PDB file of C-alpha atoms in Angstrom:
ATOM      1  CA  MET A   1     -15.483  14.063 -13.998  1.00 35.00           C
ATOM      2  CA  LYS A   2     -17.852  16.324 -15.555  1.00 37.00           C
ATOM      3  CA  THR A   3     -20.328  18.266 -13.586  1.00 35.00           C
ATOM      4  CA  PRO A   4     -23.912  16.574 -13.587  1.00 40.00           C
ATOM      5  CA  ALA A   5     -26.770  17.936 -15.354  1.00 39.00           C
ATOM      6  CA  PHE A   6     -29.137  17.439 -12.424  1.00 42.00           C
ATOM      7  CA  ALA A   7     -28.608  18.606  -8.532  1.00 40.00           C
ATOM      8  CA  PRO A   8     -29.492  15.541  -5.953  1.00 44.00           C
ATOM      9  CA  LEU A   9     -33.001  15.708  -4.761  1.00 46.00           C
ATOM     10  CA  LEU A  10     -33.302  17.288  -1.146  1.00 43.00           C
ATOM     11  CA  PRO A  11     -35.288  15.438   1.410  1.00 44.00           C
ATOM     12  CA  PRO A  12     -38.865  17.132   1.931  1.00 46.00           C
ATOM     13  CA  PRO A  13     -39.065  20.069   4.116  1.00 46.00           C
ATOM     14  CA  PRO A  14     -39.807  19.215   7.588  1.00 45.00           C
ATOM     15  CA  GLY A  15     -43.658  20.045   8.552  1.00 47.00           C
ATOM     16  CA  LYS A  16     -46.826  18.946  10.057  1.00 46.00           C
ATOM     17  CA  SER A  17     -48.504  16.314   7.454  1.00 52.00           C
ATOM     18  CA  PRO A  18     -51.505  14.802   9.307  1.00 53.00           C
ATOM     19  CA  ALA A  19     -51.633  10.965   8.887  1.00 67.00           C
ATOM     20  CA  ASN A  20     -54.925   9.220   8.800  1.00 81.00           C
ATOM     21  CA  ARG A  21     -54.015   5.870  10.441  1.00 85.00           C
ATOM     22  CA  SER A  22     -56.835   3.762   9.002  1.00 88.00           C
ATOM     23  CA  LEU A  23     -55.974   5.241   5.419  1.00 92.00           C
ATOM     24  CA  GLU A  24     -52.369   3.812   5.968  1.00 91.00           C
ATOM     25  CA  ARG A  25     -53.318   0.508   7.157  1.00 93.00           C
ATOM     26  CA  GLY A  26     -55.629  -0.174   4.550  1.00 94.00           C
ATOM     27  CA  ILE A  27     -53.189   0.658   1.946  1.00 93.00           C
ATOM     28  CA  LEU A  28     -50.827  -1.613   3.764  1.00 93.00           C
ATOM     29  CA  VAL A  29     -53.823  -4.411   3.166  1.00 95.00           C
ATOM     30  CA  LEU A  30     -53.514  -3.329  -0.470  1.00 94.00           C
ATOM     31  CA  ARG A  31     -49.847  -3.467  -0.996  1.00 91.00           C
ATOM     32  CA  ALA A  32     -49.555  -7.009   0.773  1.00 92.00           C
ATOM     33  CA  PHE A  33     -50.890  -8.263  -2.641  1.00 92.00           C
ATOM     34  CA  ARG A  34     -47.899  -9.102  -4.936  1.00 84.00           C
ATOM     35  CA  GLN A  35     -47.237 -10.963  -7.971  1.00 79.00           C
ATOM     36  CA  GLY A  36     -47.637 -14.490  -7.418  1.00 77.00           C
ATOM     37  CA  SER A  37     -50.256 -13.822  -4.229  1.00 79.00           C
ATOM     38  CA  ALA A  38     -53.766 -13.913  -5.880  1.00 87.00           C
ATOM     39  CA  LEU A  39     -55.419 -15.232  -2.808  1.00 94.00           C
ATOM     40  CA  LEU A  40     -54.344 -14.030   0.828  1.00 95.00           C
ATOM     41  CA  GLY A  41     -55.910 -14.980   4.342  1.00 95.00           C
ATOM     42  CA  ASN A  42     -56.143 -12.811   7.060  1.00 94.00           C
ATOM     43  CA  GLY A  43     -53.373 -14.825   8.759  1.00 94.00           C
ATOM     44  CA  GLU A  44     -50.957 -14.108   5.504  1.00 95.00           C
ATOM     45  CA  ILE A  45     -51.921 -10.427   5.539  1.00 95.00           C
ATOM     46  CA  ALA A  46     -51.251  -9.689   8.780  1.00 95.00           C
ATOM     47  CA  GLU A  47     -47.974 -11.471   8.882  1.00 94.00           C
ATOM     48  CA  ARG A  48     -46.760  -9.131   5.734  1.00 93.00           C
ATOM     49  CA  THR A  49     -47.963  -5.992   7.214  1.00 92.00           C
ATOM     50  CA  GLY A  50     -47.498  -6.346  10.764  1.00 93.00           C
ATOM     51  CA  LEU A  51     -51.014  -5.387  11.684  1.00 94.00           C
ATOM     52  CA  SER A  52     -53.074  -7.434  14.176  1.00 95.00           C
ATOM     53  CA  PRO A  53     -55.147 -10.161  12.485  1.00 94.00           C
ATOM     54  CA  ALA A  54     -58.440  -8.219  14.058  1.00 95.00           C
ATOM     55  CA  THR A  55     -57.242  -5.160  12.590  1.00 95.00           C
ATOM     56  CA  VAL A  56     -56.672  -6.793   9.372  1.00 96.00           C
ATOM     57  CA  SER A  57     -60.163  -8.385   9.390  1.00 95.00           C
ATOM     58  CA  ARG A  58     -62.002  -5.194   9.793  1.00 95.00           C
ATOM     59  CA  LEU A  59     -59.815  -3.275   7.327  1.00 96.00           C
ATOM     60  CA  ALA A  60     -60.613  -6.162   4.898  1.00 96.00           C
ATOM     61  CA  GLN A  61     -64.405  -5.836   5.268  1.00 95.00           C
ATOM     62  CA  THR A  62     -63.983  -2.415   4.544  1.00 96.00           C
ATOM     63  CA  LEU A  63     -62.202  -2.861   1.142  1.00 96.00           C
ATOM     64  CA  VAL A  64     -64.559  -5.554   0.227  1.00 97.00           C
ATOM     65  CA  GLY A  65     -67.393  -2.759   1.038  1.00 96.00           C
ATOM     66  CA  THR A  66     -65.665  -0.859  -1.478  1.00 95.00           C
ATOM     67  CA  GLY A  67     -64.781  -3.357  -3.856  1.00 96.00           C
ATOM     68  CA  PHE A  68     -61.112  -2.859  -3.456  1.00 96.00           C
ATOM     69  CA  LEU A  69     -60.900  -6.901  -2.364  1.00 97.00           C
ATOM     70  CA  VAL A  70     -62.959  -9.451  -3.282  1.00 97.00           C
ATOM     71  CA  HIS A  71     -63.461 -12.405  -0.478  1.00 96.00           C
ATOM     72  CA  ASP A  72     -63.311 -15.866  -1.535  1.00 95.00           C
ATOM     73  CA  ARG A  73     -65.550 -17.856   0.594  1.00 93.00           C
ATOM     74  CA  ALA A  74     -64.463 -20.752  -0.471  1.00 93.00           C
ATOM     75  CA  ALA A  75     -60.449 -19.944  -0.103  1.00 93.00           C
ATOM     76  CA  ARG A  76     -61.346 -18.050   2.968  1.00 93.00           C
ATOM     77  CA  ALA A  77     -59.448 -15.448   1.293  1.00 96.00           C
ATOM     78  CA  TYR A  78     -59.203 -12.290  -0.484  1.00 97.00           C
ATOM     79  CA  ARG A  79     -57.972 -11.298  -3.717  1.00 96.00           C
ATOM     80  CA  LEU A  80     -57.827  -8.016  -5.296  1.00 96.00           C
ATOM     81  CA  GLY A  81     -60.755  -6.011  -6.973  1.00 95.00           C
ATOM     82  CA  ALA A  82     -61.050  -4.466 -10.070  1.00 94.00           C
ATOM     83  CA  PRO A  83     -60.956  -0.611  -9.313  1.00 94.00           C
ATOM     84  CA  VAL A  84     -57.210  -1.435  -7.955  1.00 93.00           C
ATOM     85  CA  LEU A  85     -56.865  -2.365 -11.941  1.00 90.00           C
ATOM     86  CA  SER A  86     -58.694   1.067 -13.135  1.00 92.00           C
ATOM     87  CA  LEU A  87     -56.604   3.294 -10.826  1.00 91.00           C
ATOM     88  CA  ALA A  88     -53.347   1.513 -12.335  1.00 89.00           C
ATOM     89  CA  HIS A  89     -54.842   2.347 -15.720  1.00 88.00           C
ATOM     90  CA  ALA A  90     -55.918   6.074 -15.241  1.00 92.00           C
ATOM     91  CA  MET A  91     -52.361   6.525 -13.656  1.00 89.00           C
ATOM     92  CA  ARG A  92     -50.798   5.054 -16.784  1.00 87.00           C
ATOM     93  CA  THR A  93     -52.787   6.576 -19.490  1.00 88.00           C
ATOM     94  CA  GLY A  94     -52.622  10.231 -17.144  1.00 90.00           C
ATOM     95  CA  SER A  95     -48.711  10.266 -16.610  1.00 91.00           C
ATOM     96  CA  GLN A  96     -47.470  12.940 -19.184  1.00 92.00           C
ATOM     97  CA  VAL A  97     -44.040  11.730 -18.934  1.00 94.00           C
ATOM     98  CA  LEU A  98     -45.399   8.401 -20.312  1.00 94.00           C
ATOM     99  CA  GLN A  99     -47.128   9.622 -22.663  1.00 94.00           C
ATOM    100  CA  VAL A 100     -44.227  11.333 -24.172  1.00 95.00           C
ATOM    101  CA  ALA A 101     -41.445   8.666 -23.540  1.00 95.00           C
ATOM    102  CA  ALA A 102     -43.385   5.454 -24.768  1.00 94.00           C
ATOM    103  CA  PRO A 103     -43.140   6.030 -28.570  1.00 95.00           C
ATOM    104  CA  LEU A 104     -39.711   7.255 -28.277  1.00 96.00           C
ATOM    105  CA  MET A 105     -38.933   3.891 -26.333  1.00 96.00           C
ATOM    106  CA  ARG A 106     -40.444   2.197 -28.415  1.00 94.00           C
ATOM    107  CA  ALA A 107     -38.405   3.523 -31.501  1.00 95.00           C
ATOM    108  CA  LEU A 108     -35.338   2.665 -30.170  1.00 95.00           C
ATOM    109  CA  ALA A 109     -36.247  -0.576 -29.000  1.00 93.00           C
ATOM    110  CA  GLU A 110     -37.390  -1.227 -32.545  1.00 92.00           C
ATOM    111  CA  LYS A 111     -34.235   0.389 -34.382  1.00 93.00           C
ATOM    112  CA  LEU A 112     -31.544  -1.494 -31.954  1.00 93.00           C
ATOM    113  CA  ARG A 113     -33.590  -4.567 -31.329  1.00 91.00           C
ATOM    114  CA  ILE A 114     -33.020  -4.086 -27.615  1.00 92.00           C
ATOM    115  CA  ASN A 115     -35.336  -3.911 -24.401  1.00 92.00           C
ATOM    116  CA  VAL A 116     -36.203  -0.543 -23.235  1.00 94.00           C
ATOM    117  CA  GLY A 117     -37.875   0.231 -19.955  1.00 94.00           C
ATOM    118  CA  MET A 118     -38.453   3.327 -17.531  1.00 96.00           C
ATOM    119  CA  ALA A 119     -39.254   2.740 -14.109  1.00 96.00           C
ATOM    120  CA  VAL A 120     -39.794   4.427 -10.672  1.00 96.00           C
ATOM    121  CA  ALA A 121     -38.773   3.473  -7.001  1.00 95.00           C
ATOM    122  CA  ASP A 122     -41.471   1.993  -4.239  1.00 92.00           C
ATOM    123  CA  GLY A 123     -39.782   2.021  -1.342  1.00 90.00           C
ATOM    124  CA  ALA A 124     -36.584  -0.272  -1.937  1.00 92.00           C
ATOM    125  CA  GLU A 125     -37.597  -1.815  -4.963  1.00 93.00           C
ATOM    126  CA  MET A 126     -37.771  -0.202  -8.727  1.00 95.00           C
ATOM    127  CA  VAL A 127     -41.212  -1.042 -10.335  1.00 94.00           C
ATOM    128  CA  TYR A 128     -41.692  -0.924 -14.263  1.00 94.00           C
ATOM    129  CA  LEU A 129     -44.298   1.798 -15.710  1.00 93.00           C
ATOM    130  CA  GLU A 130     -43.539   0.460 -19.212  1.00 92.00           C
ATOM    131  CA  SER A 131     -41.302  -2.075 -20.642  1.00 90.00           C
ATOM    132  CA  ILE A 132     -40.743  -2.856 -24.204  1.00 89.00           C
ATOM    133  CA  ARG A 133     -39.296  -5.711 -24.873  1.00 82.00           C
ATOM    134  CA  TYR A 134     -37.889  -7.023 -28.578  1.00 77.00           C
ATOM    135  CA  ASN A 135     -37.202 -10.553 -28.820  1.00 61.00           C
ATOM    136  CA  ARG A 136     -35.479 -12.773 -31.335  1.00 48.00           C
ATOM    137  CA  LYS A 137     -38.514 -13.403 -33.519  1.00 46.00           C
ATOM    138  CA  VAL A 138     -38.259  -9.516 -34.404  1.00 44.00           C
ATOM    139  CA  SER A 139     -41.396  -9.052 -32.874  1.00 45.00           C
ATOM    140  CA  LEU A 140     -42.308  -6.717 -29.847  1.00 46.00           C
ATOM    141  CA  ARG A 141     -44.105  -7.374 -26.601  1.00 47.00           C
ATOM    142  CA  ASN A 142     -44.901  -5.399 -23.672  1.00 45.00           C
ATOM    143  CA  VAL A 143     -44.234  -6.697 -20.416  1.00 52.00           C
ATOM    144  CA  VAL A 144     -47.074  -6.132 -18.026  1.00 61.00           C
ATOM    145  CA  SER A 145     -46.046  -2.836 -16.207  1.00 77.00           C
ATOM    146  CA  GLY A 146     -45.997  -3.269 -11.989  1.00 83.00           C
ATOM    147  CA  GLN A 147     -43.506  -5.780 -12.531  1.00 87.00           C
ATOM    148  CA  ARG A 148     -41.012  -5.020  -9.262  1.00 89.00           C
ATOM    149  CA  VAL A 149     -37.239  -5.595  -9.205  1.00 91.00           C
ATOM    150  CA  PRO A 150     -34.947  -5.305  -6.278  1.00 94.00           C
ATOM    151  CA  MET A 151     -32.994  -1.507  -6.116  1.00 96.00           C
ATOM    152  CA  GLU A 152     -29.902  -2.753  -4.968  1.00 97.00           C
ATOM    153  CA  LEU A 153     -29.091  -5.006  -7.721  1.00 96.00           C
ATOM    154  CA  THR A 154     -30.115  -3.638 -10.880  1.00 95.00           C
ATOM    155  CA  SER A 155     -28.807  -0.594 -12.765  1.00 96.00           C
ATOM    156  CA  LEU A 156     -32.306   0.866 -12.429  1.00 96.00           C
ATOM    157  CA  GLY A 157     -32.373   0.876  -8.824  1.00 97.00           C
ATOM    158  CA  ARG A 158     -28.394   2.717  -8.858  1.00 97.00           C
ATOM    159  CA  ALA A 159     -29.139   5.026 -11.307  1.00 97.00           C
ATOM    160  CA  HIS A 160     -32.236   6.220  -9.089  1.00 97.00           C
ATOM    161  CA  LEU A 161     -29.882   6.115  -5.833  1.00 97.00           C
ATOM    162  CA  ALA A 162     -27.266   8.547  -7.714  1.00 97.00           C
ATOM    163  CA  VAL A 163     -29.882  11.280  -7.850  1.00 95.00           C
ATOM    164  CA  LEU A 164     -30.813  10.432  -4.198  1.00 95.00           C
ATOM    165  CA  ALA A 165     -29.779  13.359  -1.616  1.00 93.00           C
ATOM    166  CA  ALA A 166     -27.214  11.263   0.833  1.00 93.00           C
ATOM    167  CA  PRO A 167     -29.491  10.733   3.763  1.00 95.00           C
ATOM    168  CA  GLN A 168     -32.042   9.042   1.600  1.00 94.00           C
ATOM    169  CA  ARG A 169     -29.716   7.168  -0.073  1.00 96.00           C
ATOM    170  CA  GLU A 170     -28.573   6.101   3.504  1.00 96.00           C
ATOM    171  CA  ALA A 171     -31.450   4.980   4.852  1.00 96.00           C
ATOM    172  CA  LEU A 172     -31.741   2.852   1.878  1.00 96.00           C
ATOM    173  CA  MET A 173     -28.450   1.542   2.244  1.00 97.00           C
ATOM    174  CA  GLN A 174     -29.150   0.163   5.902  1.00 96.00           C
ATOM    175  CA  GLN A 175     -31.582  -1.696   4.615  1.00 94.00           C
ATOM    176  CA  PHE A 176     -30.090  -3.313   1.683  1.00 96.00           C
ATOM    177  CA  GLN A 177     -27.564  -4.709   4.480  1.00 96.00           C
ATOM    178  CA  VAL A 178     -29.994  -5.962   6.472  1.00 94.00           C
ATOM    179  CA  ARG A 179     -31.597  -7.634   3.703  1.00 92.00           C
ATOM    180  CA  ARG A 180     -28.286  -8.810   1.907  1.00 95.00           C
ATOM    181  CA  ALA A 181     -26.042  -9.116   4.942  1.00 95.00           C
ATOM    182  CA  ALA A 182     -23.975 -11.835   3.676  1.00 94.00           C
ATOM    183  CA  GLU A 183     -22.800 -10.762   0.259  1.00 95.00           C
ATOM    184  CA  TRP A 184     -23.139  -6.795   1.410  1.00 96.00           C
ATOM    185  CA  PRO A 185     -19.351  -5.711   1.010  1.00 95.00           C
ATOM    186  CA  GLN A 186     -19.345  -6.535  -2.214  1.00 95.00           C
ATOM    187  CA  LEU A 187     -22.636  -5.186  -3.159  1.00 96.00           C
ATOM    188  CA  GLN A 188     -21.538  -1.815  -1.180  1.00 97.00           C
ATOM    189  CA  ALA A 189     -18.786  -1.347  -3.748  1.00 97.00           C
ATOM    190  CA  GLU A 190     -20.873  -2.451  -6.530  1.00 96.00           C
ATOM    191  CA  ILE A 191     -23.812   0.276  -5.391  1.00 97.00           C
ATOM    192  CA  ASP A 192     -21.063   2.899  -4.485  1.00 97.00           C
ATOM    193  CA  ALA A 193     -19.417   2.218  -8.166  1.00 97.00           C
ATOM    194  CA  ALA A 194     -22.487   3.083 -10.112  1.00 97.00           C
ATOM    195  CA  VAL A 195     -23.369   5.912  -8.242  1.00 97.00           C
ATOM    196  CA  ALA A 196     -19.772   7.313  -8.948  1.00 96.00           C
ATOM    197  CA  GLN A 197     -20.440   6.250 -12.650  1.00 96.00           C
ATOM    198  CA  VAL A 198     -24.037   8.331 -13.029  1.00 97.00           C
ATOM    199  CA  LEU A 199     -22.717  11.310 -11.857  1.00 95.00           C
ATOM    200  CA  ALA A 200     -19.169  11.181 -13.911  1.00 96.00           C
ATOM    201  CA  GLU A 201     -20.723   9.275 -17.144  1.00 95.00           C
ATOM    202  CA  GLY A 202     -24.649  10.274 -16.764  1.00 96.00           C
ATOM    203  CA  PHE A 203     -25.276   6.286 -16.698  1.00 97.00           C
ATOM    204  CA  CYS A 204     -24.507   2.777 -14.712  1.00 96.00           C
ATOM    205  CA  ALA A 205     -24.091  -0.196 -15.817  1.00 94.00           C
ATOM    206  CA  ALA A 206     -25.340  -3.784 -14.159  1.00 93.00           C
ATOM    207  CA  SER A 207     -25.872  -7.778 -14.889  1.00 90.00           C
ATOM    208  CA  TRP A 208     -27.717  -9.045 -12.636  1.00 86.00           C
ATOM    209  CA  GLN A 209     -29.678 -11.528 -14.376  1.00 82.00           C
ATOM    210  CA  PRO A 210     -27.612 -14.262 -16.261  1.00 82.00           C
ATOM    211  CA  GLU A 211     -26.086 -13.253 -19.756  1.00 82.00           C
ATOM    212  CA  VAL A 212     -28.658  -9.624 -19.639  1.00 87.00           C
ATOM    213  CA  VAL A 213     -26.368  -6.569 -19.423  1.00 90.00           C
ATOM    214  CA  ALA A 214     -28.566  -3.394 -18.520  1.00 93.00           C
ATOM    215  CA  LEU A 215     -28.164   0.500 -18.723  1.00 96.00           C
ATOM    216  CA  ALA A 216     -29.718   2.922 -16.689  1.00 97.00           C
ATOM    217  CA  THR A 217     -29.756   6.841 -16.533  1.00 97.00           C
ATOM    218  CA  PRO A 218     -32.247   8.762 -14.533  1.00 97.00           C
ATOM    219  CA  LEU A 219     -34.582  11.527 -15.483  1.00 95.00           C
ATOM    220  CA  VAL A 220     -35.408  13.886 -12.879  1.00 92.00           C
ATOM    221  CA  VAL A 221     -38.923  15.636 -13.246  1.00 90.00           C
ATOM    222  CA  ALA A 222     -39.925  18.667 -11.296  1.00 84.00           C
ATOM    223  CA  GLY A 223     -42.491  18.197  -8.938  1.00 82.00           C
ATOM    224  CA  GLN A 224     -42.705  14.437  -9.908  1.00 85.00           C
ATOM    225  CA  GLY A 225     -39.418  12.751  -9.168  1.00 89.00           C
ATOM    226  CA  VAL A 226     -37.330  10.571 -10.475  1.00 94.00           C
ATOM    227  CA  TYR A 227     -37.926   7.956 -13.599  1.00 96.00           C
ATOM    228  CA  VAL A 228     -35.168   5.818 -14.999  1.00 97.00           C
ATOM    229  CA  VAL A 229     -34.695   4.747 -18.308  1.00 97.00           C
ATOM    230  CA  ASN A 230     -32.675   1.615 -19.038  1.00 96.00           C
ATOM    231  CA  ALA A 231     -31.593  -0.361 -22.217  1.00 94.00           C
ATOM    232  CA  SER A 232     -30.900  -3.973 -21.535  1.00 91.00           C
ATOM    233  CA  VAL A 233     -30.067  -6.636 -24.042  1.00 89.00           C
ATOM    234  CA  ALA A 234     -29.388 -10.487 -23.650  1.00 84.00           C
ATOM    235  CA  THR A 235     -25.961 -11.120 -24.438  1.00 84.00           C
ATOM    236  CA  GLN A 236     -22.824 -12.987 -23.448  1.00 85.00           C
ATOM    237  CA  ASP A 237     -20.627 -10.029 -24.498  1.00 85.00           C
ATOM    238  CA  PRO A 238     -18.735  -8.613 -21.627  1.00 87.00           C
ATOM    239  CA  LEU A 239     -20.589  -5.875 -19.899  1.00 87.00           C
ATOM    240  CA  GLY A 240     -17.916  -3.012 -20.438  1.00 88.00           C
ATOM    241  CA  ARG A 241     -18.314  -3.864 -24.288  1.00 90.00           C
ATOM    242  CA  VAL A 242     -22.083  -3.255 -24.239  1.00 89.00           C
ATOM    243  CA  ALA A 243     -22.330  -0.059 -22.028  1.00 90.00           C
ATOM    244  CA  MET A 244     -19.861   1.099 -24.840  1.00 92.00           C
ATOM    245  CA  GLU A 245     -22.516   0.199 -27.624  1.00 93.00           C
ATOM    246  CA  LEU A 246     -25.626   1.470 -25.410  1.00 95.00           C
ATOM    247  CA  ARG A 247     -24.589   4.266 -23.870  1.00 95.00           C
ATOM    248  CA  GLY A 248     -24.866   6.683 -26.604  1.00 96.00           C
ATOM    249  CA  PRO A 249     -28.742   5.595 -27.476  1.00 96.00           C
ATOM    250  CA  LEU A 250     -29.823   5.295 -24.052  1.00 97.00           C
ATOM    251  CA  LEU A 251     -28.283   8.955 -23.155  1.00 97.00           C
ATOM    252  CA  ALA A 252     -29.906  10.712 -26.372  1.00 97.00           C
ATOM    253  CA  LEU A 253     -33.186   8.812 -25.749  1.00 97.00           C
ATOM    254  CA  ALA A 254     -33.288  10.464 -22.123  1.00 96.00           C
ATOM    255  CA  ALA A 255     -32.054  13.850 -23.683  1.00 95.00           C
ATOM    256  CA  GLN A 256     -35.080  13.715 -26.151  1.00 95.00           C
ATOM    257  CA  ILE A 257     -37.450  12.690 -23.359  1.00 95.00           C
ATOM    258  CA  ALA A 258     -36.489  15.578 -21.454  1.00 93.00           C
ATOM    259  CA  GLN A 259     -36.634  17.964 -24.056  1.00 92.00           C
ATOM    260  CA  ARG A 260     -40.002  16.930 -25.009  1.00 91.00           C
ATOM    261  CA  LEU A 261     -41.045  17.527 -21.634  1.00 89.00           C
ATOM    262  CA  GLY A 262     -39.320  21.310 -21.134  1.00 83.00           C
ATOM    263  CA  SER A 263     -38.116  22.601 -18.363  1.00 53.00           C
ATOM    264  CA  GLY A 264     -38.059  21.177 -15.084  1.00 55.00           C
ATOM    265  CA  VAL A 265     -36.724  17.855 -16.201  1.00 59.00           C
ATOM    266  CA  GLY A 266     -32.613  17.109 -16.335  1.00 56.00           C
ATOM    267  CA  PRO A 267     -31.191  13.658 -17.621  1.00 52.00           C
ATOM    268  CA  ALA A 268     -28.247  12.359 -16.556  1.00 47.00           C
ATOM    269  CA  GLY A 269     -24.695  13.269 -18.948  1.00 42.00           C
TER     270      GLY A 269
END
């Protein structure tokens, strides 16, 4: 087994981190809105956040006042306001990693006619920052950023898990075990194998959707955390064969991104 070109991330150093409970709860309310949840009432938000209906009502009124939520009187529910989108736009346009990575990702997608994406972790899920899709009509389309996928099932998530310190990874594994209890023994073995593959070869492969094979490799950026780059294809070919074809281009892409970002960046490999 070769030595990986990165070190596992360490947990945050112990220390006091004063929390604003009202702010934390307000963020919980905003996070209750997911794809497919255009409108949410007080009861639905309370159920998703674990907050009391009275607390949700008070926080929602404040968020309406700031424009982050819009109250639909007819539906007696809330939807996200435009400022949420402007924050997302500011994040994307202000990301040095995305500015460097996106042109390289697009070039690889065009060259090999494959799908190329970049994601980061959010809790126990992965969130796409960029996803460039090359379809059978030989034209590109961008999947809307912000799409979430399960960490435990995907190559993206398993590559992320590989570079976490053991306590962080174990805490997430406990969450996976709870929500995937019936299939956990097999799933745990798959995750452990993927982590070992990343440490040994710099990437892992998975096929969690029918006839789609994806490879992923982690990119550790100093001061910013873990970004994961993936490449995927719609195919009926065996996972091993696809991995042999895509591992080189994927690892080369990660190395290019790391090189252009400069010091403090470590791709797998």
